[in-house]
């Protein structure tokens, strides 16, 4: 059972993405400042994941995993409010950390209510 502040993995569109990708211990996904999944456990979270409370904070470490954050539920695209986190670049050990924001002159944070985890 998930509370409204926890992310819930949903069987949405991503079921066909299931695979046994080879993630390493360096591959980690953080959502709202907390570890969401890492290493081999990432296989259990591939595809669309809902986060009903919404969050602007994502961090992805390692070069084998990436996250796409979505403003819309069920990982639906909505113009420029979709953002990729994770560089898929094995030449760097740096994590990719983003606070979701938009705006031309006045920046504001937007909250993702769904995110898709996939292998690079």
XYZ file of C-alpha atoms in Angstrom:
120
model
C 0.000 0.000 0.000
C 1.360 3.408 -0.958
C 0.599 6.683 0.767
C 0.024 9.811 -1.262
C 3.677 10.813 -0.805
C 5.100 7.553 -2.140
C 5.503 6.696 -5.776
C 3.430 3.796 -7.015
C 4.527 1.686 -9.963
C 1.709 1.446 -12.445
C 1.260 -1.042 -15.267
C 0.751 1.699 -17.851
C 2.047 1.567 -21.402
C 5.413 0.456 -20.034
C 4.573 -3.209 -19.610
C 6.050 -3.950 -23.028
C 9.301 -2.248 -21.927
C 10.028 -4.878 -19.312
C 13.439 -6.374 -19.749
C 16.307 -7.711 -17.768
C 18.592 -4.769 -18.402
C 22.045 -5.033 -16.869
C 22.080 -2.259 -14.298
C 25.127 -1.767 -12.073
C 25.393 -0.704 -8.448
C 26.146 2.802 -9.771
C 22.695 3.079 -11.370
C 20.350 4.841 -8.945
C 17.120 6.837 -9.169
C 16.130 9.354 -6.489
C 12.654 10.907 -6.369
C 11.849 13.836 -4.088
C 15.188 13.435 -2.298
C 14.755 9.740 -1.464
C 16.170 6.618 -3.101
C 13.467 5.109 -5.324
C 15.370 2.179 -6.858
C 18.914 1.091 -7.595
C 20.948 -1.599 -9.297
C 19.078 -4.784 -10.300
C 15.907 -3.552 -8.520
C 15.517 -0.972 -11.306
C 14.204 -3.816 -13.500
C 11.119 -3.947 -11.261
C 10.386 -0.256 -11.923
C 10.954 0.065 -15.682
C 8.139 1.919 -17.410
C 5.669 4.461 -16.073
C 5.539 5.222 -12.343
C 2.935 7.507 -10.776
C 3.762 10.045 -8.038
C 0.338 11.470 -7.088
C 1.669 14.131 -4.683
C 3.921 15.515 -7.438
C 7.582 16.454 -7.106
C 10.077 18.787 -8.749
C 13.164 16.937 -7.528
C 14.876 14.088 -9.401
C 18.396 12.689 -9.390
C 19.812 9.910 -11.558
C 23.237 8.362 -11.001
C 25.085 5.928 -13.247
C 25.197 5.635 -17.004
C 22.763 2.765 -17.465
C 19.476 4.418 -16.467
C 17.464 7.522 -17.315
C 14.190 9.054 -16.159
C 11.637 11.081 -18.087
C 9.496 13.271 -15.811
C 5.963 14.160 -16.934
C 3.514 16.809 -15.792
C 0.611 14.608 -16.925
C -0.495 11.298 -15.415
C 0.190 7.982 -17.141
C 3.430 9.449 -18.584
C 1.510 11.456 -21.169
C 3.542 14.102 -22.968
C 2.706 17.787 -22.555
C 4.815 20.097 -24.691
C 7.903 21.453 -22.910
C 6.919 20.128 -19.483
C 8.612 16.775 -20.067
C 12.207 16.484 -18.944
C 14.901 13.805 -19.173
C 17.115 13.228 -16.155
C 20.179 11.039 -16.622
C 22.995 11.523 -19.093
C 23.647 7.942 -20.265
C 27.308 8.987 -20.435
C 29.685 6.396 -18.985
C 32.644 8.786 -19.273
C 31.443 10.681 -16.179
C 30.661 9.569 -12.634
C 28.591 12.681 -11.891
C 24.911 12.301 -11.054
C 22.347 14.297 -13.028
C 20.178 16.207 -10.556
C 17.333 18.450 -11.670
C 14.717 20.644 -10.112
C 11.953 20.896 -12.681
C 11.353 24.508 -13.676
C 10.017 26.570 -16.547
C 9.353 30.163 -17.512
C 11.155 32.679 -19.659
C 11.671 35.659 -17.364
C 10.033 34.485 -14.152
C 11.078 30.905 -13.420
C 8.734 28.622 -11.497
C 8.930 24.997 -10.384
C 6.515 22.523 -11.881
C 5.662 19.152 -10.387
C 5.818 15.841 -12.172
C 3.028 13.420 -11.267
C 4.465 10.582 -13.349
C 7.918 9.466 -14.456
C 9.248 6.763 -16.737
C 12.380 4.780 -15.879
C 14.234 3.215 -18.794
C 17.616 1.713 -19.578
C 20.051 3.744 -21.661
